[in-house]
mmCIF file of C-alpha atoms in Angstrom:
data_model
loop_
_atom_site.group_PDB
_atom_site.id
_atom_site.type_symbol
_atom_site.label_atom_id
_atom_site.label_comp_id
_atom_site.label_asym_id
_atom_site.label_seq_id
_atom_site.Cartn_x
_atom_site.Cartn_y
_atom_site.Cartn_z
ATOM 1 C CA CYS A 274 -51.635 2.145 -33.277
ATOM 2 C CA GLU A 275 -49.555 1.635 -30.136
ATOM 3 C CA LEU A 276 -50.230 -0.745 -27.303
ATOM 4 C CA ALA A 277 -48.782 -0.154 -23.843
ATOM 5 C CA ILE A 278 -48.938 -2.937 -21.277
ATOM 6 C CA THR A 279 -47.818 -2.532 -17.685
ATOM 7 C CA VAL A 280 -46.855 -5.763 -15.932
ATOM 8 C CA PRO A 281 -45.454 -5.898 -12.408
ATOM 9 C CA LYS A 282 -42.009 -7.430 -11.922
ATOM 10 C CA PHE A 283 -42.229 -10.934 -10.535
ATOM 11 C CA THR A 284 -40.362 -14.208 -10.279
ATOM 12 C CA TYR A 285 -41.977 -17.618 -9.965
ATOM 13 C CA ARG A 286 -40.291 -20.952 -9.286
ATOM 14 C CA SER A 287 -41.975 -24.337 -9.290
ATOM 15 C CA SER A 288 -40.835 -27.828 -8.369
ATOM 16 C CA ILE A 289 -43.104 -30.817 -9.019
ATOM 17 C CA ASN A 290 -42.602 -34.494 -8.215
ATOM 18 C CA LEU A 291 -44.054 -35.940 -11.425
ATOM 19 C CA LEU A 292 -44.126 -39.517 -10.114
ATOM 20 C CA GLU A 293 -46.658 -38.412 -7.484
ATOM 21 C CA ALA A 294 -48.569 -36.348 -10.046
ATOM 22 C CA LEU A 295 -48.761 -39.294 -12.477
ATOM 23 C CA GLU A 296 -49.807 -41.857 -9.849
ATOM 24 C CA PRO A 297 -53.598 -41.290 -10.180
ATOM 25 C CA ILE A 298 -53.494 -42.238 -13.868
ATOM 26 C CA SER A 299 -51.474 -45.436 -13.253
ATOM 27 C CA VAL A 300 -48.343 -44.271 -15.065
ATOM 28 C CA ILE A 301 -46.433 -45.233 -11.909
ATOM 29 C CA THR A 302 -47.199 -48.896 -12.548
ATOM 30 C CA LEU A 303 -45.844 -48.627 -16.069
ATOM 31 C CA LEU A 304 -42.697 -46.838 -14.930
ATOM 32 C CA GLN A 305 -41.848 -48.811 -11.809
ATOM 33 C CA THR A 306 -43.200 -52.345 -12.127
ATOM 34 C CA ASP A 307 -41.193 -54.038 -14.875
ATOM 35 C CA PRO A 308 -39.910 -51.608 -17.510
ATOM 36 C CA ASP A 309 -37.534 -52.747 -20.260
ATOM 37 C CA PHE A 310 -34.423 -50.555 -20.148
ATOM 38 C CA SER A 311 -32.176 -53.219 -21.681
ATOM 39 C CA GLY A 312 -31.122 -50.829 -24.453
ATOM 40 C CA LEU A 313 -29.580 -48.526 -21.853
ATOM 41 C CA LEU A 314 -27.461 -51.196 -20.173
ATOM 42 C CA LYS A 315 -24.357 -53.144 -21.003
ATOM 43 C CA GLU A 316 -25.228 -56.608 -22.261
ATOM 44 C CA GLU A 317 -23.649 -58.384 -19.297
ATOM 45 C CA SER A 318 -25.452 -56.244 -16.705
ATOM 46 C CA ASP A 319 -27.524 -57.971 -14.018
ATOM 47 C CA ALA A 320 -29.182 -54.681 -13.079
ATOM 48 C CA ASP A 321 -32.965 -54.443 -12.912
ATOM 49 C CA PRO A 322 -33.517 -50.718 -13.486
ATOM 50 C CA TYR A 323 -36.710 -48.762 -12.834
ATOM 51 C CA VAL A 324 -37.677 -45.088 -12.825
ATOM 52 C CA SER A 325 -37.289 -43.957 -9.209
ATOM 53 C CA LYS A 326 -37.722 -40.211 -9.590
ATOM 54 C CA ILE A 327 -39.115 -37.674 -12.033
ATOM 55 C CA ASP A 328 -38.791 -34.060 -10.890
ATOM 56 C CA GLN A 329 -39.652 -31.017 -12.941
ATOM 57 C CA GLN A 330 -38.480 -27.526 -12.028
ATOM 58 C CA SER A 331 -39.465 -24.343 -13.795
ATOM 59 C CA PHE A 332 -38.585 -20.681 -13.459
ATOM 60 C CA ILE A 333 -39.977 -17.492 -14.979
ATOM 61 C CA ALA A 334 -38.999 -13.902 -14.228
ATOM 62 C CA PHE A 335 -40.620 -10.735 -15.567
ATOM 63 C CA GLU A 336 -38.119 -7.886 -15.265
ATOM 64 C CA GLU A 337 -37.734 -4.446 -16.803
ATOM 65 C CA GLY A 338 -35.166 -5.798 -19.253
ATOM 66 C CA GLY A 339 -37.366 -8.645 -20.474
ATOM 67 C CA ILE A 340 -38.622 -12.093 -19.638
ATOM 68 C CA GLU A 341 -36.447 -15.026 -18.607
ATOM 69 C CA ALA A 342 -37.815 -18.569 -18.408
ATOM 70 C CA ALA A 343 -36.343 -22.031 -17.992
ATOM 71 C CA ALA A 344 -37.523 -25.556 -17.265
ATOM 72 C CA MET A 345 -35.709 -28.758 -16.357
ATOM 73 C CA THR A 346 -36.936 -32.313 -15.951
ATOM 74 C CA LEU A 347 -34.837 -34.856 -14.050
ATOM 75 C CA VAL A 348 -35.517 -38.555 -14.578
ATOM 76 C CA GLU A 349 -33.620 -40.823 -12.196
ATOM 77 C CA VAL A 350 -33.237 -44.514 -12.984
ATOM 78 C CA SER A 351 -32.197 -46.843 -10.163
ATOM 79 C CA ASP A 352 -31.221 -50.476 -10.235
ATOM 80 C CA GLU A 353 -31.929 -51.215 -6.607
ATOM 81 C CA CYS A 354 -35.071 -52.865 -5.358
ATOM 82 C CA ALA A 355 -38.151 -50.991 -6.572
ATOM 83 C CA MET A 356 -40.240 -49.618 -3.733
ATOM 84 C CA MET A 357 -42.971 -52.220 -3.914
ATOM 85 C CA PRO A 358 -44.838 -52.867 -0.663
ATOM 86 C CA ILE A 359 -43.763 -56.092 0.996
ATOM 87 C CA GLU A 360 -45.704 -57.736 3.789
ATOM 88 C CA ILE A 361 -44.141 -60.469 5.876
ATOM 89 C CA LYS A 362 -46.342 -62.238 8.403
ATOM 90 C CA LEU A 363 -44.601 -64.562 10.831
ATOM 91 C CA ASP A 364 -47.630 -66.463 12.122
ATOM 92 C CA ARG A 365 -45.941 -69.714 13.109
ATOM 93 C CA PRO A 366 -42.944 -70.542 15.343
ATOM 94 C CA PHE A 367 -39.618 -69.135 14.178
ATOM 95 C CA ILE A 368 -36.012 -68.545 15.227
ATOM 96 C CA TYR A 369 -34.430 -65.102 14.977
ATOM 97 C CA VAL A 370 -30.801 -63.968 14.947
ATOM 98 C CA ILE A 371 -29.591 -60.357 15.039
ATOM 99 C CA GLU A 372 -25.978 -60.042 13.910
ATOM 100 C CA ASP A 373 -23.414 -57.261 13.880
ATOM 101 C CA ASP A 374 -21.682 -56.142 10.666
ATOM 102 C CA ALA A 375 -19.087 -58.923 11.017
ATOM 103 C CA GLY A 376 -21.777 -61.610 11.344
ATOM 104 C CA ALA A 377 -21.350 -62.234 15.068
ATOM 105 C CA PRO A 378 -24.708 -62.978 16.753
ATOM 106 C CA LEU A 379 -25.873 -60.264 19.139
ATOM 107 C CA PHE A 380 -29.323 -61.709 19.914
ATOM 108 C CA VAL A 381 -30.671 -65.202 19.271
ATOM 109 C CA GLY A 382 -34.139 -66.325 20.201
ATOM 110 C CA ILE A 383 -37.172 -68.504 19.515
ATOM 111 C CA VAL A 384 -40.761 -67.365 19.207
ATOM 112 C CA ARG A 385 -42.819 -70.471 19.943
ATOM 113 C CA ASN A 386 -46.316 -68.977 19.740
ATOM 114 C CA PRO A 387 -46.491 -65.760 17.669
ATOM 115 C CA GLN A 388 -50.251 -65.412 18.286
ATOM 116 C CA THR A 389 -49.610 -64.600 21.963
ATOM 117 C CA SER A 390 -46.608 -62.344 21.276
ATOM 118 C CA ARG A 391 -46.887 -58.553 21.147
ATOM 119 C CA SER A 392 -46.936 -56.850 17.774
ATOM 120 C CA LEU A 393 -43.896 -54.835 16.682
ATOM 121 C CA GLU A 394 -46.045 -52.280 14.791
#
């Protein structure tokens, strides 16, 4: 008994941001909030690492000579500030200073009544 199958030639590539895909099931919180990666760091490190990126790429090609397939997952760990939303509300009088890279003041000012000031949004 012989079986003959005819399949068209095709190539398919896929790239998925797994952090976005995992967000609805709260895996993001586990990965980014306060993970313990101490085993990956030198003992004297002050770094506060978190998973900043998980990308998965896959490839499959059906050709006359056969099938080729590959997959790769990239997990990126950063030690910078995790992207947690921060809200700052200046709702009372304050002083502001805008400096250049050398620390010289470019603008200095006082906001006496923030409730009457225009929003910067």
